[in-house]
PDB file of C-alpha atoms in Angstrom:
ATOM      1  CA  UNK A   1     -92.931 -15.203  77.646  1.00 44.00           C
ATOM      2  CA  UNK A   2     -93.689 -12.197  75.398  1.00 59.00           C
ATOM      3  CA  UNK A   3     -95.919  -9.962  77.191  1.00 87.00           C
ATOM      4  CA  UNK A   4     -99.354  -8.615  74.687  1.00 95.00           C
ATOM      5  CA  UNK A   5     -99.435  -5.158  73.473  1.00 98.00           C
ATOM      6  CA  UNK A   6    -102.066  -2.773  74.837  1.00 98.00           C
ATOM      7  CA  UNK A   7    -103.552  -1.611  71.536  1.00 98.00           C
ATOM      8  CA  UNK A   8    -103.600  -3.772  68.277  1.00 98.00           C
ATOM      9  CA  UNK A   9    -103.996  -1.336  65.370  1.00 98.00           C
ATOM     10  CA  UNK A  10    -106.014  -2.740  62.710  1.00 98.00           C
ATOM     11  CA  UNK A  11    -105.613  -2.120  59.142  1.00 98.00           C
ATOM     12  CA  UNK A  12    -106.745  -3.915  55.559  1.00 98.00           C
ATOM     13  CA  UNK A  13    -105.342  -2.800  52.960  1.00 98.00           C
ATOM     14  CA  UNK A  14    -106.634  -2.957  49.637  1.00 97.00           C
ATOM     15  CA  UNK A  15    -105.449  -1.767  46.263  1.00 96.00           C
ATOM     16  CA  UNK A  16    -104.062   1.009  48.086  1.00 96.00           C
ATOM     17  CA  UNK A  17    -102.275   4.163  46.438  1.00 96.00           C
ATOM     18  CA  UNK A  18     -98.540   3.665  47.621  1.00 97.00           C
ATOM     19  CA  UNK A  19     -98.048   7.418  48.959  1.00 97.00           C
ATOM     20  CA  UNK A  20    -100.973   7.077  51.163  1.00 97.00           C
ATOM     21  CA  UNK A  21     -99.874   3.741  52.607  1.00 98.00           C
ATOM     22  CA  UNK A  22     -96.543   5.059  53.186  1.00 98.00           C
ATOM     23  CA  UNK A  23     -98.882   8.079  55.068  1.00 98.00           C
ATOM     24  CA  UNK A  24    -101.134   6.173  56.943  1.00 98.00           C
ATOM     25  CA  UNK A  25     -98.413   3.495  58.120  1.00 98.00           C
ATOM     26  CA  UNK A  26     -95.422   6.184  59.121  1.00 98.00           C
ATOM     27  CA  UNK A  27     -98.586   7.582  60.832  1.00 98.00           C
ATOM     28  CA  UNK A  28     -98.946   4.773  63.583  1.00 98.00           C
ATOM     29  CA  UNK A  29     -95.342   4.014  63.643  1.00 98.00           C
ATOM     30  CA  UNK A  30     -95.064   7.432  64.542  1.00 98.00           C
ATOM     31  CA  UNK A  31     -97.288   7.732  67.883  1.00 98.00           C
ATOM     32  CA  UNK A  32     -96.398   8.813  71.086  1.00 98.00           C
ATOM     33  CA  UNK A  33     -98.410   5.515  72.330  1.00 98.00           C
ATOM     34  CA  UNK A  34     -95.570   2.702  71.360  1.00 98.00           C
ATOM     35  CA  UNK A  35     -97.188  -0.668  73.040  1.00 98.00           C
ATOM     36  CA  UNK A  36     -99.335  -1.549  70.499  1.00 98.00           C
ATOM     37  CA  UNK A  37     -98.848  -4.110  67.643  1.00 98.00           C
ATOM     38  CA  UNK A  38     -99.510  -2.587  63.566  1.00 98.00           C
ATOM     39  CA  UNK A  39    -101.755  -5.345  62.043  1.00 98.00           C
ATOM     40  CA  UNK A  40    -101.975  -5.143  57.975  1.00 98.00           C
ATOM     41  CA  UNK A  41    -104.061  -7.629  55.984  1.00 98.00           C
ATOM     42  CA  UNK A  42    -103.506  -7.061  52.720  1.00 98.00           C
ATOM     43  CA  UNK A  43    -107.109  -8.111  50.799  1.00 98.00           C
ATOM     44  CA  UNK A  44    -105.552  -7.608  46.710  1.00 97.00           C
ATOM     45  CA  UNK A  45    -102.869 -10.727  46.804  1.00 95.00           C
ATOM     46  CA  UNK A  46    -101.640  -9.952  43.840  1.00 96.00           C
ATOM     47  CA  UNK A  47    -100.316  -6.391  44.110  1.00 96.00           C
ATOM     48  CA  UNK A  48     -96.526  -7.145  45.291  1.00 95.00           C
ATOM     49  CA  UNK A  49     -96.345  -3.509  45.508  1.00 97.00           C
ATOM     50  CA  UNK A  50     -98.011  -2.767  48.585  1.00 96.00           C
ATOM     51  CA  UNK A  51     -96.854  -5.770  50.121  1.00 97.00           C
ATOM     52  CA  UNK A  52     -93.078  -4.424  48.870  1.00 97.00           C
ATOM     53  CA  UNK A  53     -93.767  -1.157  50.863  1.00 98.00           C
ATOM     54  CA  UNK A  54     -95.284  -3.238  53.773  1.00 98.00           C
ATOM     55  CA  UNK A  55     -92.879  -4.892  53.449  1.00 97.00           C
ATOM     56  CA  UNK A  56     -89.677  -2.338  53.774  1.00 97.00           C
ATOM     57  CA  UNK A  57     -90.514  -0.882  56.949  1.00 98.00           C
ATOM     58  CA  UNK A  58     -88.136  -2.540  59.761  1.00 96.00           C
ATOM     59  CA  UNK A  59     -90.042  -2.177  62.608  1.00 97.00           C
ATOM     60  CA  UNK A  60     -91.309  -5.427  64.573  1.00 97.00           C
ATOM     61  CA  UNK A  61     -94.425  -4.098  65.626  1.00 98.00           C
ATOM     62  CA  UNK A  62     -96.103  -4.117  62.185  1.00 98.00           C
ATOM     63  CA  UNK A  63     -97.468  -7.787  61.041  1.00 98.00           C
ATOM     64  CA  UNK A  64     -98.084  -8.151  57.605  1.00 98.00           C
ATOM     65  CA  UNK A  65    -100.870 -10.863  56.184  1.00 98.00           C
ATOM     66  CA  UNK A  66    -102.103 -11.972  52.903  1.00 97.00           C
ATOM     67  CA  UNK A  67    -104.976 -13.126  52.059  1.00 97.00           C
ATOM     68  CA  UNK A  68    -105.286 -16.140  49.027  1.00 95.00           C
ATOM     69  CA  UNK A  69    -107.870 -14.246  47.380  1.00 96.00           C
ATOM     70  CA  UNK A  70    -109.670 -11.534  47.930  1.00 96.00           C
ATOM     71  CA  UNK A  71    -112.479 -11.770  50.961  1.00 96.00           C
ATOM     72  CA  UNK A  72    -113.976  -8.053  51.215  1.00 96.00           C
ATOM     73  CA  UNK A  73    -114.104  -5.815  53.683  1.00 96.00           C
ATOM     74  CA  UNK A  74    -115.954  -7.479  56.579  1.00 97.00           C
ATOM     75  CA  UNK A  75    -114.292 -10.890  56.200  1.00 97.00           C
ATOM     76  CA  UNK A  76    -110.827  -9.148  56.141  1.00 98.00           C
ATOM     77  CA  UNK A  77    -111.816  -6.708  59.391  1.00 98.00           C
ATOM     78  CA  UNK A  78    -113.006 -10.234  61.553  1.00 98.00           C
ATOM     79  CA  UNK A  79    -109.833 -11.879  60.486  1.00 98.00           C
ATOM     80  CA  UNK A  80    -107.493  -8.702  62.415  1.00 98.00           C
ATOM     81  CA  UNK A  81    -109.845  -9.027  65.321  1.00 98.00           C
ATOM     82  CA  UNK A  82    -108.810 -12.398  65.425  1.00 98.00           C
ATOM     83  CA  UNK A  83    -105.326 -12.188  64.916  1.00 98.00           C
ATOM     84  CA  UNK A  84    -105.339  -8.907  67.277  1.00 98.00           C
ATOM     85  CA  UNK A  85    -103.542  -9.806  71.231  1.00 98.00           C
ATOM     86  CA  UNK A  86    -104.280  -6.520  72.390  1.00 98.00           C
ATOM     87  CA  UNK A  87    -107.113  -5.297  75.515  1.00 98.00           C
ATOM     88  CA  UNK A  88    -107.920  -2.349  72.836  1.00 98.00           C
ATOM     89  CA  UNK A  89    -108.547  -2.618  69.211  1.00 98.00           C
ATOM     90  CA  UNK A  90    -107.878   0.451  67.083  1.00 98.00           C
ATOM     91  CA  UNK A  91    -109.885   0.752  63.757  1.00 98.00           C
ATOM     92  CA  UNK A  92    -107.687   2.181  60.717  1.00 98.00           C
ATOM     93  CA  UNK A  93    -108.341   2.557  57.327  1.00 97.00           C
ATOM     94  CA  UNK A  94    -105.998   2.136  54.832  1.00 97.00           C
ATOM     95  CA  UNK A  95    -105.494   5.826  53.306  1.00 96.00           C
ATOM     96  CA  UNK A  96    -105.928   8.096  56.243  1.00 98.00           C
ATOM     97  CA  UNK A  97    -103.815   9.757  58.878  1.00 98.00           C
ATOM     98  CA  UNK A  98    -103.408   9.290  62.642  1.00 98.00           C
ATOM     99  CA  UNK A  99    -102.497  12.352  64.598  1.00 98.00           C
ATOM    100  CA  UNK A 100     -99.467  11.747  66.838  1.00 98.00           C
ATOM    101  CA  UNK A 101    -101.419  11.547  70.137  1.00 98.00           C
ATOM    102  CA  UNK A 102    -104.620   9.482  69.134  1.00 98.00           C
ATOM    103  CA  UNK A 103    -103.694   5.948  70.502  1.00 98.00           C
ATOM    104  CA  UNK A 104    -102.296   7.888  73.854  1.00 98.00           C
ATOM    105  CA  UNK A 105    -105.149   9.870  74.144  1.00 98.00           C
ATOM    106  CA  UNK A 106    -107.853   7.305  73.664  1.00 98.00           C
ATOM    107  CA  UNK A 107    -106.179   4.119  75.193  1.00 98.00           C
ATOM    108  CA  UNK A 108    -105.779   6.783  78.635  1.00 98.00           C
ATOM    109  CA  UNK A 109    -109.745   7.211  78.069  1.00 98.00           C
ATOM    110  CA  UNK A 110    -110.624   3.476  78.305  1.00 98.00           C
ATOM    111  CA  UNK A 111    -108.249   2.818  81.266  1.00 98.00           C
ATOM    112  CA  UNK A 112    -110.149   5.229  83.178  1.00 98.00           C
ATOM    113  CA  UNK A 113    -113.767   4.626  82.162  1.00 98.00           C
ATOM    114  CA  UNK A 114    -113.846   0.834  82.087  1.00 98.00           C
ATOM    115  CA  UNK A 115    -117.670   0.736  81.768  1.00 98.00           C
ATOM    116  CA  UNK A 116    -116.843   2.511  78.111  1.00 98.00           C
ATOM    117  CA  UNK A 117    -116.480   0.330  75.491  1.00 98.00           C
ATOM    118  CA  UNK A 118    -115.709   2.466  72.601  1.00 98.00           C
ATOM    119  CA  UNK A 119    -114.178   5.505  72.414  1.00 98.00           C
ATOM    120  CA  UNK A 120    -113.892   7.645  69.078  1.00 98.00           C
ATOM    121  CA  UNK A 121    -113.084  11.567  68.192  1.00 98.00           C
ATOM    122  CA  UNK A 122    -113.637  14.343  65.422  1.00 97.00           C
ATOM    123  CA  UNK A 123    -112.065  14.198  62.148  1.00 97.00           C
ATOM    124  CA  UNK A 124    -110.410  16.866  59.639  1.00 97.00           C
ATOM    125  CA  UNK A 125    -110.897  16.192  56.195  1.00 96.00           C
ATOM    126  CA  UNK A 126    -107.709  16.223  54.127  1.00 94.00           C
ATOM    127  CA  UNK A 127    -108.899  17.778  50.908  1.00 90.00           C
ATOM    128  CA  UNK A 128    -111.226  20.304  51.735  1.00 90.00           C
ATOM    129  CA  UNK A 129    -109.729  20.845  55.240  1.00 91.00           C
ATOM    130  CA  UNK A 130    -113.070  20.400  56.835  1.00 94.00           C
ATOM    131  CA  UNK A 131    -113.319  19.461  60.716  1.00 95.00           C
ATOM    132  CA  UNK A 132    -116.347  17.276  61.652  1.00 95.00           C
ATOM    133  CA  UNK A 133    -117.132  17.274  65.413  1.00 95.00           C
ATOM    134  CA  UNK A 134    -119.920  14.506  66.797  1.00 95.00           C
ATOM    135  CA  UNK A 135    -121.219  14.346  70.318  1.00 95.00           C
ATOM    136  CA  UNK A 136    -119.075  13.001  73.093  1.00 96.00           C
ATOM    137  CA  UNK A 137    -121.570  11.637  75.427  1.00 95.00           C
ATOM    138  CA  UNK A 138    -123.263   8.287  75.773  1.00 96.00           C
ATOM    139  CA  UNK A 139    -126.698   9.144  75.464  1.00 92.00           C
ATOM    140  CA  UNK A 140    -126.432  11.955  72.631  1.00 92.00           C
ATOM    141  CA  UNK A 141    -124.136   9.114  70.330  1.00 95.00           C
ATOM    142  CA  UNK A 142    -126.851   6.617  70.879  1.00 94.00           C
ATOM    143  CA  UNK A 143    -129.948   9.238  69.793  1.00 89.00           C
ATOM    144  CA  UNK A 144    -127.525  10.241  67.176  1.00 90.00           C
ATOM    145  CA  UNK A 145    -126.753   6.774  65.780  1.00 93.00           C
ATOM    146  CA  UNK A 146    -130.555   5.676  65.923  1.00 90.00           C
ATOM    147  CA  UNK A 147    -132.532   8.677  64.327  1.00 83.00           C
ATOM    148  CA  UNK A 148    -129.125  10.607  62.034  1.00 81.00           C
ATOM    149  CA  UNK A 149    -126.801   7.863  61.599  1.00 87.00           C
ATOM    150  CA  UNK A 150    -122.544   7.636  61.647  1.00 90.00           C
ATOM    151  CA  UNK A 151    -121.676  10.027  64.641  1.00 94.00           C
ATOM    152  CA  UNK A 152    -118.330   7.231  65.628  1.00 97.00           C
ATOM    153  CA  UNK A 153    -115.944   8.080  63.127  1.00 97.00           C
ATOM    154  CA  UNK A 154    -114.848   4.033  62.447  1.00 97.00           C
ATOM    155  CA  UNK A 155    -111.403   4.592  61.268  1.00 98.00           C
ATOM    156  CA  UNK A 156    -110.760   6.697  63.866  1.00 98.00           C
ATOM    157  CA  UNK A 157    -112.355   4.540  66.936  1.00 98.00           C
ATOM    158  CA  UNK A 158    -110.520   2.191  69.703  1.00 98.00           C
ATOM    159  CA  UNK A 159    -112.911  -0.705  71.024  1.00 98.00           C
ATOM    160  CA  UNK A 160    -112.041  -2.637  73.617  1.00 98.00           C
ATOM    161  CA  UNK A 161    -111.908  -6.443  72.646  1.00 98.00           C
ATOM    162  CA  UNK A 162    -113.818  -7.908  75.286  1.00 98.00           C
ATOM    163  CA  UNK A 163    -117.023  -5.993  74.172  1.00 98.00           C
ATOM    164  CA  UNK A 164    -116.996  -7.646  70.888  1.00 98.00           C
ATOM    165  CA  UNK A 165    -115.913 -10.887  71.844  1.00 98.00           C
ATOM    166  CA  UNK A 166    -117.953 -11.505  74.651  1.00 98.00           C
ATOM    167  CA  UNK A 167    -121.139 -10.369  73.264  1.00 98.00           C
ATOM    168  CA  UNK A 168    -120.134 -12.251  69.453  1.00 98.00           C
ATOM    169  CA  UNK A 169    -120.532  -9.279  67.807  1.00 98.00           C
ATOM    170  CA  UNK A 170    -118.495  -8.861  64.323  1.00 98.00           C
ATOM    171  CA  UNK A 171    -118.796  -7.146  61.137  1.00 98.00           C
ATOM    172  CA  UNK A 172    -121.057  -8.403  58.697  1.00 97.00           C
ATOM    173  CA  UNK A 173    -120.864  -8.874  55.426  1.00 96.00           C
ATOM    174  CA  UNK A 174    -124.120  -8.179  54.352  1.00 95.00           C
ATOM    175  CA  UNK A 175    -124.352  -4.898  55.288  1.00 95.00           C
ATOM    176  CA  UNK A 176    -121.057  -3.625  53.143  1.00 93.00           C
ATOM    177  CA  UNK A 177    -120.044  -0.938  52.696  1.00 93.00           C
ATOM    178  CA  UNK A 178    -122.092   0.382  55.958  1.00 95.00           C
ATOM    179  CA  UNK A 179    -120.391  -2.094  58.174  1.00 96.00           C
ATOM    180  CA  UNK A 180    -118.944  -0.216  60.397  1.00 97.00           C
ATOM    181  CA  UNK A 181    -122.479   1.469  61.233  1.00 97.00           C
ATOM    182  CA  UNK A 182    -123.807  -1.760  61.716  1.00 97.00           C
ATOM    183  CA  UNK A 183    -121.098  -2.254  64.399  1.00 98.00           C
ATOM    184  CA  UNK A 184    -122.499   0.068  66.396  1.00 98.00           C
ATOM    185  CA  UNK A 185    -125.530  -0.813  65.705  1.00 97.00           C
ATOM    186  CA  UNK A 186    -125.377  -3.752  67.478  1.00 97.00           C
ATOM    187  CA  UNK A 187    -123.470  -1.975  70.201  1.00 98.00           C
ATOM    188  CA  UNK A 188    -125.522   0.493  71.687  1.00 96.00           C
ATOM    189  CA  UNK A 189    -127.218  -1.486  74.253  1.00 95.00           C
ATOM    190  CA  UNK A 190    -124.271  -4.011  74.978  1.00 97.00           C
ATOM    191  CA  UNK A 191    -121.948  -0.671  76.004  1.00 98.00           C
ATOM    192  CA  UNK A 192    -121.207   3.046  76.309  1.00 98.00           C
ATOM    193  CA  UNK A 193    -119.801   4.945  73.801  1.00 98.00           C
ATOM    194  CA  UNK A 194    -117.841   7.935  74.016  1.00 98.00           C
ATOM    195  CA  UNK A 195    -116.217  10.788  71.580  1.00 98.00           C
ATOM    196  CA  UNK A 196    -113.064  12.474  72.615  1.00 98.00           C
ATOM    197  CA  UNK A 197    -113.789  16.617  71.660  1.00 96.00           C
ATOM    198  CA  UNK A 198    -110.793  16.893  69.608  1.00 97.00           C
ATOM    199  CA  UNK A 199    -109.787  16.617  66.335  1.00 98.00           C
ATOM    200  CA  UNK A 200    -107.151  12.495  66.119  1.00 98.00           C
ATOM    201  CA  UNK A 201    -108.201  11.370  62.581  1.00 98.00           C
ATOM    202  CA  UNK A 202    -107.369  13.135  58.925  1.00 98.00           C
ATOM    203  CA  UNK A 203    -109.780  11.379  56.530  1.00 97.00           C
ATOM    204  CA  UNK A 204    -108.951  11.440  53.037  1.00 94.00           C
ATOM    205  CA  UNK A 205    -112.012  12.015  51.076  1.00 84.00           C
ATOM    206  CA  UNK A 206    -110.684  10.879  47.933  1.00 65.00           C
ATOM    207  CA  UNK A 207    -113.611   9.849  44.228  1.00 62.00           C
ATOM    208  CA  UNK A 208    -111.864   6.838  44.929  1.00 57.00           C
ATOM    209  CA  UNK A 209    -113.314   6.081  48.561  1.00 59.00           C
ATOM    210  CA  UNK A 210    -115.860   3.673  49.105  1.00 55.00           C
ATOM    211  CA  UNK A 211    -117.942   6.282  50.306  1.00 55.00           C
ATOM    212  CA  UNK A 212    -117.740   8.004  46.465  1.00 56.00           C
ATOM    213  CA  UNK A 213    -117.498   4.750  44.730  1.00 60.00           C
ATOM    214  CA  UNK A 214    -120.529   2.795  46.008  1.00 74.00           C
ATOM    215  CA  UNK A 215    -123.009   5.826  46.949  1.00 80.00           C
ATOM    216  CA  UNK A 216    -126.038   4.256  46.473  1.00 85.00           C
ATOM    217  CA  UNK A 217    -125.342   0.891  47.706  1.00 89.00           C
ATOM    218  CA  UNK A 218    -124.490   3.134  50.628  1.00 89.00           C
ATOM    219  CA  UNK A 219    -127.433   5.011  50.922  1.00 88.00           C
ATOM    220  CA  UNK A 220    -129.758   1.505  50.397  1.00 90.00           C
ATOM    221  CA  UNK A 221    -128.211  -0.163  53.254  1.00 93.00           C
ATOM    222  CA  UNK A 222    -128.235   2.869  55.457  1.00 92.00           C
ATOM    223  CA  UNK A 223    -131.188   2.760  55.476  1.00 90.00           C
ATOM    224  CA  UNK A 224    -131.738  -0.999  56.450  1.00 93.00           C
ATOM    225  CA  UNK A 225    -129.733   0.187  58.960  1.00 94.00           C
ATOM    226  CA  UNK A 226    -131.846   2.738  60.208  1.00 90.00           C
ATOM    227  CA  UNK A 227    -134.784   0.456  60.105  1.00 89.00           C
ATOM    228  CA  UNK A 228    -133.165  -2.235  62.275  1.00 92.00           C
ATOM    229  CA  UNK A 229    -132.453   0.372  64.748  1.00 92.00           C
ATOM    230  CA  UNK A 230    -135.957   2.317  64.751  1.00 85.00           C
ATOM    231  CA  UNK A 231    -137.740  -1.047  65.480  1.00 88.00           C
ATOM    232  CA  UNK A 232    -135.110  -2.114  67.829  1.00 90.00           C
ATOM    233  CA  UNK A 233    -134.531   1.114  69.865  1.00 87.00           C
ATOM    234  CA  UNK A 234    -138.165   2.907  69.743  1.00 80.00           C
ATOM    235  CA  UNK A 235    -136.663   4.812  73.251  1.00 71.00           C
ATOM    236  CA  UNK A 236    -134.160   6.584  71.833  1.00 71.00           C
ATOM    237  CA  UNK A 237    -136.466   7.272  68.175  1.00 61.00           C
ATOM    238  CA  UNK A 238    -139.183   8.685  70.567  1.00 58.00           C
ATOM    239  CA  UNK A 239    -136.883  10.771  72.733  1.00 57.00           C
ATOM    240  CA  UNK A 240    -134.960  12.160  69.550  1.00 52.00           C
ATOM    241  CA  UNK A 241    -138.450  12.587  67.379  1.00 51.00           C
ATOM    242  CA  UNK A 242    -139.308  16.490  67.346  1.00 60.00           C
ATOM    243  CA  UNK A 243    -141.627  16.676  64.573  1.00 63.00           C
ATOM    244  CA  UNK A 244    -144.599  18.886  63.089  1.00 60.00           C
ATOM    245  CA  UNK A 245    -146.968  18.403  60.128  1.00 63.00           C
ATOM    246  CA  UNK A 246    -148.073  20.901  57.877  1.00 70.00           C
ATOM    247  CA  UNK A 247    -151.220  19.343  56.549  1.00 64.00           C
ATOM    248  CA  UNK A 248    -152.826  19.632  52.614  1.00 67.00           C
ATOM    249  CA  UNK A 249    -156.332  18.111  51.749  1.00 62.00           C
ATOM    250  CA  UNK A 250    -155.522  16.380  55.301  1.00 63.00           C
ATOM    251  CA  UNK A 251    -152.767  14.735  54.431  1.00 66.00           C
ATOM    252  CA  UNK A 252    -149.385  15.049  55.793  1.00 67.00           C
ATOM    253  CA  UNK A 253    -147.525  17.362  53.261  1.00 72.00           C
ATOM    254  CA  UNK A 254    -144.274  18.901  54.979  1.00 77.00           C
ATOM    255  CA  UNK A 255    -142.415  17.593  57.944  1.00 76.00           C
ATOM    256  CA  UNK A 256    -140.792  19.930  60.034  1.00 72.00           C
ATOM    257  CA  UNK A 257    -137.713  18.099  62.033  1.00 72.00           C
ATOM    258  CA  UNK A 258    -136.103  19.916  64.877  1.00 66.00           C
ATOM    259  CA  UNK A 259    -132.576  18.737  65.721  1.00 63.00           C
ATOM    260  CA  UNK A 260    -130.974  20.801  68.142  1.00 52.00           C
ATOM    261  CA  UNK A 261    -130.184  23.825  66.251  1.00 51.00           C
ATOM    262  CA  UNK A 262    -130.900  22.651  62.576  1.00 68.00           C
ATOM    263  CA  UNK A 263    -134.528  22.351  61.163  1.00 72.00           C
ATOM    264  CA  UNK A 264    -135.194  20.156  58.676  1.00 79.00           C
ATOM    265  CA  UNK A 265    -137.920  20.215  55.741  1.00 78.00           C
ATOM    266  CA  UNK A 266    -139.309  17.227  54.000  1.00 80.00           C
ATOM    267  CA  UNK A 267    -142.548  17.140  51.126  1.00 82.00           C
ATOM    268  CA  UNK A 268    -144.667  14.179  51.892  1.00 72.00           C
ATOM    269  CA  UNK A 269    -142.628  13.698  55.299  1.00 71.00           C
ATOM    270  CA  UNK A 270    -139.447  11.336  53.211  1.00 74.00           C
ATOM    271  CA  UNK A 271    -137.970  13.959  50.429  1.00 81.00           C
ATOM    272  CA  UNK A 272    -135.634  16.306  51.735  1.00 82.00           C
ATOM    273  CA  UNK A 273    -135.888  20.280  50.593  1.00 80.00           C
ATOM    274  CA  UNK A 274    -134.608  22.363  52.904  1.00 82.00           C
ATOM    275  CA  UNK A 275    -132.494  22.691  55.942  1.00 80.00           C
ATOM    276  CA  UNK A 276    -132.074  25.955  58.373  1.00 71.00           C
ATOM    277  CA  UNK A 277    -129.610  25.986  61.164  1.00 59.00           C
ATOM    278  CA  UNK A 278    -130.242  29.067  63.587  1.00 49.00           C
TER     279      UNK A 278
END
C-alpha cells in the first residue's frame, strides 16, 4: 500500500506565461523537503501549451488535472484540497518562486506546534526586489488580519488539512479575487496562525496579476471583508483601535490612527491623506 505524502503542494494554473511555469514548477521539484506530492489543475483547457510543459517534466510526484471548462479560482483551489492526500497543504500560485527550504522549514514548524494550524513567512518581490515582513505571532496576525488586512502571504502558506476539513471551511467563490483573505477570515478563531521571520516566497508582481488586473473588484470586496470581520471579531477591532479626532464645527474632521510605529491621517475619518512612520 502506497504510503501519503506529508505535504501536497497545490497549484492552478491558468493561462500561465510558459517561463514562469517552468519557474515556479522546477521551484518545488527542487526542495530540500521531497515527501510531498506537486498537484496542478490546469483551469484554461484549451491551452495544450501549458499542459505540454506540465506535461514534460518526468517526475512522479507532480499530478496534472484538467478541468472541462473553466471554473475560477475558488472552484479550482477546493477541487486540489480535495484531490490533496497529504497532513499539510501548501498554497502556490502559479507564477511565483519557492525558495529551496520553504516546505522543510514550514512542514518542521507544524510538526512541532500541533495546536498551529497555519503557518506562512515574508516574501521578496521579484521585480522591484522588495522584501515584505508580517508579524509572526498569533495574536499580532489576528489584530492584523481584522483591523489592516492580508498579513498571511497565501501563496506562500502551509495549512494543515484537518483545520479546513474538520471545521468545512473552503474558499468561496463569492469573495474572488480576495479569497484567500476570506480563508483566514474564517480561520482566526477555529486556529493559530503563525509567520516564519524569514524571507520562503518570491512573488512576481507582474500588470498581469490579479492583484493589477482586477484592483477595484479587489478593493470592493476587501472591504466586505473587513466588515465581516469588524462585526464578527469586535475584541481584536477594540484592542487594535488607537484613534483620535480632530474636531471642525463638532464634527469629526481628521482621524489620527496609531499603528505601532506608523500614524495614519484620514479627512472625515474614511479618506486617506497622509501617513508618518517614526
Amino acid at each position: 500500500m502506497n504510503k501519503n505524502p506529508k505535504i501536497s503542494v497545490l497549484t492552478p494554473i491558468f493561462n500561465t506565461n510558459p517561463e514562469y511555469l517552468k519557474q515556479m514548477i522546477e521551484s518545488i521539484l527542487n526542495q530540500s523537503f521531497k515527501d510531498f506530492e506537486f498537484i496542478l489543475l490546469n483551469d484554461s483547457p484549451e491551452n495544450t501549451e501549458i499542459e505540454a510543459i506540465v506535461k514534460n517534466y518526468d517526475d512522479e510526484r507532480i499530478k496534472y488535472y484538467k478541468n472541462e471548462q473553466n471554473t475560477g479560482i475558488s472552484a479550482s483551489r477546493n477541487k486540489l484540497l480535495h484531490l490533496a492526500k497529504g497532513e499539510y497543504i501548501a498554497i502556490f500560485d502559479h507564477d511565483d518562486i519557492s525558495m529551496p527550504l520553504r516546505l522543510e522549514k514550514q512542514a518542521e514548524y507544524l510538526d512541532k506546534h500541533p495546536q498551529t494550524g497555519v503557518v506562512g513567512c515574508n516574501y521578496k518581490t521579484i521585480y522591484s526586489n522588495k522584501t515584505t515582513n508580517f508579524p509572526c505571532n498569533n495574536s499580532d496576525i489576528k489584530k492584523e488580519l481584522v483591523i489592516m488586512g492580508l498579513v498571511i502571504v497565501h501563496s506562500g502558506s502551509m495549512i494543515r488539512k484537518s483545520v479546513l476539513i474538520e471545521n468545512n471551511i473552503f474558499w468561496e467563490k463569492e469573495y474572488s479575487p480576495c479569497e484567500d483573505y476570506m480563508l483566514w477570515a474564517r480561520l482566526i478563531d477555529k486556529t493559530v496562525f503563525h509567520n516564519l521571520e524569514e524571507v520562503l516566497l518570491l512573488y512576481r508582481d507582474s500588470k498581469n496579476n490579479t492583484t493589477n488586473l482586477q484592483a477595484e473588484k479587489m478593493a470592493d470586496c476587501t472591504e466586505r471583508i473587513k466588515n465581516f470581520l469588524h462585526k464578527e471579531y469586535p475584541y481584536y477591532r477594540n484592542l487594535c483601535s488607537k484613534n483620535s479626532y480632530i474636531y471642525l464645527f463638532g464634527l469629526p474632521f481628521i482621524k489620527k490612527q496609531c499603528r505601532g510605529n506608523t500614524v495614519k491621517y484620514f479627512l472625515f475619518g474614511i479618506i486617506p491623506f497622509l501617513k508618518e512612520v517614526k
